[in-house]
Short mmCIF file of C-alpha atoms and ligand atoms in Angstrom, two decimals:
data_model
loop_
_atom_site.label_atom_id
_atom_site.label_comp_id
_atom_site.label_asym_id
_atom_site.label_seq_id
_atom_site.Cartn_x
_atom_site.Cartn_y
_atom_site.Cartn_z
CA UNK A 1 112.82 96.83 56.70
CA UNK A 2 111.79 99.31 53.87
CA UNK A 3 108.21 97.42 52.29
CA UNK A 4 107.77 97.60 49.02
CA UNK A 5 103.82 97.46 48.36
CA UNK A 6 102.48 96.39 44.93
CA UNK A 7 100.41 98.31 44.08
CA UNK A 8 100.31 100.96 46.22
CA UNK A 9 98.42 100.51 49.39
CA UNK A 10 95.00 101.82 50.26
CA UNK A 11 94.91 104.39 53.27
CA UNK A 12 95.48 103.19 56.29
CA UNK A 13 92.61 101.68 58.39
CA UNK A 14 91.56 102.96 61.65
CA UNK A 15 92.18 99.58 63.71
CA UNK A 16 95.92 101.03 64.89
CA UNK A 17 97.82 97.86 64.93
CA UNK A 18 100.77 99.28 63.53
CA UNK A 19 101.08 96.50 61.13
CA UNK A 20 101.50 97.53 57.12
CA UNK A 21 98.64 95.38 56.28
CA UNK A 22 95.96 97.78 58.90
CA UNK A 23 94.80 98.84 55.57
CA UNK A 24 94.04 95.64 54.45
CA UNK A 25 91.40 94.85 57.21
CA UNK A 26 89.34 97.68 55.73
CA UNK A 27 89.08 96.44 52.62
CA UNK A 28 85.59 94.83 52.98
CA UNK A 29 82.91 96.81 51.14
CA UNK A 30 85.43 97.73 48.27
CA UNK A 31 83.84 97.54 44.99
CA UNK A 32 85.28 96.63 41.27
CA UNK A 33 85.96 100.04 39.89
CA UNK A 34 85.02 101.31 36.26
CA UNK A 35 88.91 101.22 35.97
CA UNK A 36 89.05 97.78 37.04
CA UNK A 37 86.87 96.62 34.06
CA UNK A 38 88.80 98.12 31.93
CA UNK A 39 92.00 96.98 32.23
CA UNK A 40 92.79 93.05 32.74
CA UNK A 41 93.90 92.08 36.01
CA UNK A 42 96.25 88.95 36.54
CA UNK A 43 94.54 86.86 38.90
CA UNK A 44 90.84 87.46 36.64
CA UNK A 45 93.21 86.34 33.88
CA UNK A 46 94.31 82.88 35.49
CA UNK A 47 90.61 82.38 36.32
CA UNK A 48 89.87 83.06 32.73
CA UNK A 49 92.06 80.37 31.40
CA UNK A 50 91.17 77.58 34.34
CA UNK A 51 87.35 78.33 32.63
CA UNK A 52 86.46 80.44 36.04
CA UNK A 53 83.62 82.97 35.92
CA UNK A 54 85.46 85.66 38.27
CA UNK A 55 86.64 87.47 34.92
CA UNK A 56 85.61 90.00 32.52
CA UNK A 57 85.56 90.66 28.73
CA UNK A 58 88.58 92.43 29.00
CA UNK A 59 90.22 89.69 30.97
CA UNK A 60 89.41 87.28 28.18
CA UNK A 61 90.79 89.41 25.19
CA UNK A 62 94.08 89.60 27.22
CA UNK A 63 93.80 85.69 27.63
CA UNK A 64 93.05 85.86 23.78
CA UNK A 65 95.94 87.99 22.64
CA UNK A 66 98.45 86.23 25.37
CA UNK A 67 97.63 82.73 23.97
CA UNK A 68 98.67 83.72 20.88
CA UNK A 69 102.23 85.04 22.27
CA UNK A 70 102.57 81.94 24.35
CA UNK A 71 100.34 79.18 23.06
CA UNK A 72 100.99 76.80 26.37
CA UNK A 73 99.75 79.67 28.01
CA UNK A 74 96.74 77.87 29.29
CA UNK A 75 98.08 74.26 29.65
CA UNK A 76 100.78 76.34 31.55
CA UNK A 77 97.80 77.74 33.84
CA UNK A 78 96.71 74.51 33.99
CA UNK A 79 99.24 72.62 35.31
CA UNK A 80 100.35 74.76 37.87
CA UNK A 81 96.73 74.91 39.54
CA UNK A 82 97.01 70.64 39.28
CA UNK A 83 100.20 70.69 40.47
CA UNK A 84 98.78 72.63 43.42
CA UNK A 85 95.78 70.36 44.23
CA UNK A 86 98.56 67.33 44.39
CA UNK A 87 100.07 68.94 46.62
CA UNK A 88 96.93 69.74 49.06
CA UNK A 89 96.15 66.26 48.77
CA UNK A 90 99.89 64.96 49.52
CA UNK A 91 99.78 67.48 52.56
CA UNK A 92 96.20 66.02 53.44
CA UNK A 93 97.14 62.22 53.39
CA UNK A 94 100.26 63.55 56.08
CA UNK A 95 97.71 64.72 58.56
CA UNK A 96 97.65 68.58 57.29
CA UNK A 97 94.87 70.15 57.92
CA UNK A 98 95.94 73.93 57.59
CA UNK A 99 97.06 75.69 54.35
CA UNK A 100 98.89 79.06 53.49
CA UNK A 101 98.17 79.94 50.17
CA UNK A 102 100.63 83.29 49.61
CA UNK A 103 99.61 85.15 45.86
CA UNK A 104 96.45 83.30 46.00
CA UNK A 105 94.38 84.83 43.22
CA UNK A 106 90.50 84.35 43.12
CA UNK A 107 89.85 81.16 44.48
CA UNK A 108 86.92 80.50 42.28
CA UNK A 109 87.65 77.67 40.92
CA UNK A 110 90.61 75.07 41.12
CA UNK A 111 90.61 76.81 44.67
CA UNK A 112 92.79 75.06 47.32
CA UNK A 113 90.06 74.95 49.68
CA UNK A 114 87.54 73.35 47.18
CA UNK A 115 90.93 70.40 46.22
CA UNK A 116 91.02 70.43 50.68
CA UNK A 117 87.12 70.30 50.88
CA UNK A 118 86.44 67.43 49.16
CA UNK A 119 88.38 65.26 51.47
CA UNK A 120 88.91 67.48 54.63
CA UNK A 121 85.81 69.62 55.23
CA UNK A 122 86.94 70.69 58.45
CA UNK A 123 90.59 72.00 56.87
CA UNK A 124 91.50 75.55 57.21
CA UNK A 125 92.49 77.62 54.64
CA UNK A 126 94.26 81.34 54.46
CA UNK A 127 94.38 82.99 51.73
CA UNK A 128 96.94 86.04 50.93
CA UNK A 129 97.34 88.54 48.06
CA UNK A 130 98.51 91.73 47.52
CA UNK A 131 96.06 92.94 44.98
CA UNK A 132 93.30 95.06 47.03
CA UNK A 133 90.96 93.87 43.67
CA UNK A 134 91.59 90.17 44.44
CA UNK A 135 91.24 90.50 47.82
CA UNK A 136 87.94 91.93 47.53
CA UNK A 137 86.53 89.46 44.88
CA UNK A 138 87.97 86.63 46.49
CA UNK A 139 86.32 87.66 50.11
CA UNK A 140 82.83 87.56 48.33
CA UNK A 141 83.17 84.20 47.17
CA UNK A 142 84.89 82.43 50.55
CA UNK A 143 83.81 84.76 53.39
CA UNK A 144 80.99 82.63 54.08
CA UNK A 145 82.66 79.28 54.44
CA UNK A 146 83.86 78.84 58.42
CA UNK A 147 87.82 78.00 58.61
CA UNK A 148 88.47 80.01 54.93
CA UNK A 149 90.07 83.58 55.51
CA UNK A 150 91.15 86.20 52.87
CA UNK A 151 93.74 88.97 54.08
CA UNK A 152 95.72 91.66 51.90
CA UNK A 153 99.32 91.18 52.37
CA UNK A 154 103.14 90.96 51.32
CA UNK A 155 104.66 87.11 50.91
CA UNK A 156 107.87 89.41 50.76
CA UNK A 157 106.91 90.47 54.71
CA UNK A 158 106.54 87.14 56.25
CA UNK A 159 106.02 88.45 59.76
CA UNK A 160 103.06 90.71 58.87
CA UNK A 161 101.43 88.26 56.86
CA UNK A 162 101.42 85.78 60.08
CA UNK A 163 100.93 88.60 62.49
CA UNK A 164 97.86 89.68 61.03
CA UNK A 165 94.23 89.03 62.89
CA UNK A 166 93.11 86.81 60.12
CA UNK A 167 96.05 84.59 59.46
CA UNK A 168 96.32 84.39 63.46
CA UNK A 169 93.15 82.85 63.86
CA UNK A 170 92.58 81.24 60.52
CA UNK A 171 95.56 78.77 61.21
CA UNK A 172 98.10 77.27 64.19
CA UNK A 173 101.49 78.14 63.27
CA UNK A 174 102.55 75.73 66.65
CA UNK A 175 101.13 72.66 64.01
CA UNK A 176 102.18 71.51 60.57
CA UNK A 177 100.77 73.14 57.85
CA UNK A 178 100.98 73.79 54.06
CA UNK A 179 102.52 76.80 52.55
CA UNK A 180 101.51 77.12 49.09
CA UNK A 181 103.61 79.73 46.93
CA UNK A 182 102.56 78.88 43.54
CA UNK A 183 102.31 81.23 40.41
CA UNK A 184 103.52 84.36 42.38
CA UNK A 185 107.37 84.69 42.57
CA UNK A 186 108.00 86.43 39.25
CA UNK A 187 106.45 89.50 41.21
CA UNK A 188 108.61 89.91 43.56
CA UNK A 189 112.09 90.91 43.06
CA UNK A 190 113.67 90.17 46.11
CA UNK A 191 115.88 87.44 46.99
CA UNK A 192 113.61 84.67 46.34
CA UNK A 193 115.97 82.02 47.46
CA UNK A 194 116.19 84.03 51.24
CA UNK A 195 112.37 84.59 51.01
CA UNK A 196 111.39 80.60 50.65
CA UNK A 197 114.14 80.21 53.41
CA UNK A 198 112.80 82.50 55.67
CA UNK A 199 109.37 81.56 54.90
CA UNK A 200 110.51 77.67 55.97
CA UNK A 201 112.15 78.86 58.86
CA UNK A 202 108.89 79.85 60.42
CA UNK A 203 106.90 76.58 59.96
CA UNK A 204 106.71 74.07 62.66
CA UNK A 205 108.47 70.71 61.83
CA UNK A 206 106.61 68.35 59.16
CA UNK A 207 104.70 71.46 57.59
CA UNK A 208 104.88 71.01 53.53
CA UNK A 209 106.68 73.97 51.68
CA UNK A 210 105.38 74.17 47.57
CA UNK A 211 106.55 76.78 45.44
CA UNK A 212 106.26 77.22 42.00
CA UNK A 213 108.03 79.44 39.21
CA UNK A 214 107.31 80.56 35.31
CA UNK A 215 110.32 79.09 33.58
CA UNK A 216 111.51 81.13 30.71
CA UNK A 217 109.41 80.51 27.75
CA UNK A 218 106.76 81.77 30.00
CA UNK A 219 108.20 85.14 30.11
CA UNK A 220 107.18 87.27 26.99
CA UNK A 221 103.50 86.53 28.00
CA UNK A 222 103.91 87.78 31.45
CA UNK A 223 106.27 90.80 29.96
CA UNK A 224 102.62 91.86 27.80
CA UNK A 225 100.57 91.56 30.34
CA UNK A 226 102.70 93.25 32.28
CA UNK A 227 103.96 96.46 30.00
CA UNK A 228 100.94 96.51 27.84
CA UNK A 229 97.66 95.75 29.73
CA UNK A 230 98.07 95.86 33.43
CA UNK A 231 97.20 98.52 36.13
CA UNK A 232 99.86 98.02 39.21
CA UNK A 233 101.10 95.14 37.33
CA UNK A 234 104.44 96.57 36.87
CA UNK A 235 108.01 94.80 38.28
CA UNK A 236 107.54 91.61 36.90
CA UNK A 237 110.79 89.88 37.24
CA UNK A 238 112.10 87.35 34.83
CA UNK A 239 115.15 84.62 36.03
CA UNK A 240 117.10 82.24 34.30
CA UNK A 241 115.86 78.36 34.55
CA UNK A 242 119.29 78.73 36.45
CA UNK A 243 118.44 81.76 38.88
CA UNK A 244 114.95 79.53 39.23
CA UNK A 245 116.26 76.07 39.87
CA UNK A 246 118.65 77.88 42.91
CA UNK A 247 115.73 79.57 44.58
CA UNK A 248 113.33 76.53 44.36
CA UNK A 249 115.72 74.06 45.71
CA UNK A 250 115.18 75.80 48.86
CA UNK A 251 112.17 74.02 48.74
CA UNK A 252 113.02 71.13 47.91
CA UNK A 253 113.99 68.94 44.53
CA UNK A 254 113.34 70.92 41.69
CA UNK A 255 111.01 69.81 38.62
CA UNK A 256 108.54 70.33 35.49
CA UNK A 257 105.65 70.37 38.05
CA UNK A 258 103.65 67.54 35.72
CA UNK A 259 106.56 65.56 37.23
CA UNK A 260 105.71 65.91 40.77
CA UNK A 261 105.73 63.95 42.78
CA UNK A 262 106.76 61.48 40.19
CA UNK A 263 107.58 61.82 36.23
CA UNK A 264 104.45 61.85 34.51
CA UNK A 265 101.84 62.68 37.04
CA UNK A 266 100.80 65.98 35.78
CA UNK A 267 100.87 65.44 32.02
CA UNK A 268 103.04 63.23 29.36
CA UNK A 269 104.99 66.68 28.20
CA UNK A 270 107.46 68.75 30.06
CA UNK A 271 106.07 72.97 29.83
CA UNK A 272 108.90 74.73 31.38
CA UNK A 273 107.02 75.53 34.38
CA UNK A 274 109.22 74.73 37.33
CA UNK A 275 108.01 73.69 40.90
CA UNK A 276 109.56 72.09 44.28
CA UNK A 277 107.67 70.28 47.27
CA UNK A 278 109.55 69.81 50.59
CA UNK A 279 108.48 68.80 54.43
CA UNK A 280 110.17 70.81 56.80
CA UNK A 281 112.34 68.96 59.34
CA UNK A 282 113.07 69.37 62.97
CA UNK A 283 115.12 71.93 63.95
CA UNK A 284 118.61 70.75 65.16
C1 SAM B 301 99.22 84.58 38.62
S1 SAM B 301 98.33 84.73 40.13
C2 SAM B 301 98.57 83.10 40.79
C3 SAM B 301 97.34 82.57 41.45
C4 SAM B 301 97.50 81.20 42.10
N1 SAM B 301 98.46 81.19 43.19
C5 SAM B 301 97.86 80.12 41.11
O1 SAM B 301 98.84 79.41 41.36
O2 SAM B 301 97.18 79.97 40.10
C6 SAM B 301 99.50 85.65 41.12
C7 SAM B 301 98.86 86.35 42.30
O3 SAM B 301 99.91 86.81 43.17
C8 SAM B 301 99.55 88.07 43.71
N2 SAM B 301 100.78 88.75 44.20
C9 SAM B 301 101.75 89.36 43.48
N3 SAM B 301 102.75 89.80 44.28
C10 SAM B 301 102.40 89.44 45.53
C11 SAM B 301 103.03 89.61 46.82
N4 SAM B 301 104.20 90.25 46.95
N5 SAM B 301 102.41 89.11 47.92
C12 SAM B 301 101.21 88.48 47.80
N6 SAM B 301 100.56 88.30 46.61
C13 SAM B 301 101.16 88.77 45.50
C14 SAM B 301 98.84 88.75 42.55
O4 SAM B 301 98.00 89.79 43.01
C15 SAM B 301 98.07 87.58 41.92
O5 SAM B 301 96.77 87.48 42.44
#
């Protein structure tokens, strides 16, 4: 299968496993760049608008100029980060106690292992993003905590992602767990609908599936960030509410996420931000 990285990976790392993500084992010790404070950078973005400190001036003026493209921008943000910590909870009160979080961003705050913490201190948490600048920030703040793992990789190469040394040992694929996919699928451009299939097909029975999608008024935002601000930002794909609702009912019923798991729960007003929860069943 030809891999598409985004952005384009670092070197590969010494450790020979053959897997695409090698490099992202080295990636300790790497430091925010002159270039990195210069240009905004997604994740630093959504931290910026959940009130996180893992951001930068430059990260704020996007968040400044962005809100006034898209002024639901932050409630937007917002409710997709809540919508994620009623899931971990919903996953938690079915016995989870192991959580995928693909496209994770800076866990800094809003984190899914701070919403698993509170009631599960023992839960483990992996974390997985493609962004070598994430991956580095987000390994300061977590690396200490035992059970919470950070690893550079592909949701679009579900294989690698599981097959690599820190997923392995961060959680038992043989158990239920959570797969969060929130926030992230306007990146890739594959299939979604196959990916979230695929993805499902390799959790064991009663593991929770959550995935989340920017509905269409969320698009010319993304579209400036994208184009006009962003370094290796590039390839952000915008569907249909149509093309969204197919892929997502993979998952599982299909919804504003501030009506999940019932109408209301997030919020009194609908913001075109589209989500789906599902439990995996046995396999027949
Ligand atoms: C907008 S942030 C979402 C953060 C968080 N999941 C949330 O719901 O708030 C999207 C993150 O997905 C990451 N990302 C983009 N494409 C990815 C891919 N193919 N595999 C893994 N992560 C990816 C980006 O680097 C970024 O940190």
């Amino acid at each position: 299968m030809q891999v598409e990285y985004y952005p384009a990976p670092p070197p590969p790392g010494p450790r020979g496993t053959g897997l695409p993500y090698d490099a992202g084992l080295e990636l300790d010790g790497i430091v925010t760049t002159a270039a990195d404070l210069e240009l905004p950078n997604f994740a630093r973005t959504v931290d910026a608008l959940l009130g996180g400190s893992a951001n930068f001036a430059v990260d704020r003026e996007a968040v400044a100029t962005l809100s006034v493209i898209d002024p639901l921008l932050e409630a937007r943000t917002r409710a997709n980060r809540a919508f994620a910590r009623r899931v971990v909870r919903h996953a938690h009160a079915l016995g989870i106690d192991q959580f995928l979080d693909l496209g994770c961003g800076i866990p800094s705050i809003q984190s899914v292992h701070g919403f698993v913490h509170q009631v599960n201190p023992e839960a483990r948490v992996a974390y997985v993003d493609l962004d070598p600048v994430v991956v580095a920030h987000a390994r300061e703040l977590v690396s200490h905590l035992p059970g919470v793992s950070v690893t550079w990789g592909d949701l679009r190469a579900p294989d690698c992602v599981l097959a690599t040394p820190e997923v392995a040992a961060t959680i038992d694929l043989s158990r239920p767990i959570a797969l969060l996919v929130c926030g992230v699928l306007h990146f890739v451009h594959d299939d979604v609908a196959a990916l979230l299939r695929r993805w499902r097909d390799l959790l064991a029975p009663g593991s929770v599936l959550a995935a989340t999608h920017g509905a269409p008024a969320h698009r010319k935002a993304v579209a400036v960030l994208d184009g006009t601000y962003s370094r290796g930002l590039a390839g952000v794909t915008t569907r249909s509410r149509t093309e969204i609702r197919e892929a997502l009912a993979e998952v599982g019923p299909v919804v504003d996420v501030v009506d999940w798991p019932h109408r209301g729960a997030g919020g009194r007003y609908a913001l075109d931000h589209l989500g789906a929860v599902g439990v995996v069943e046995q396999r027949r």
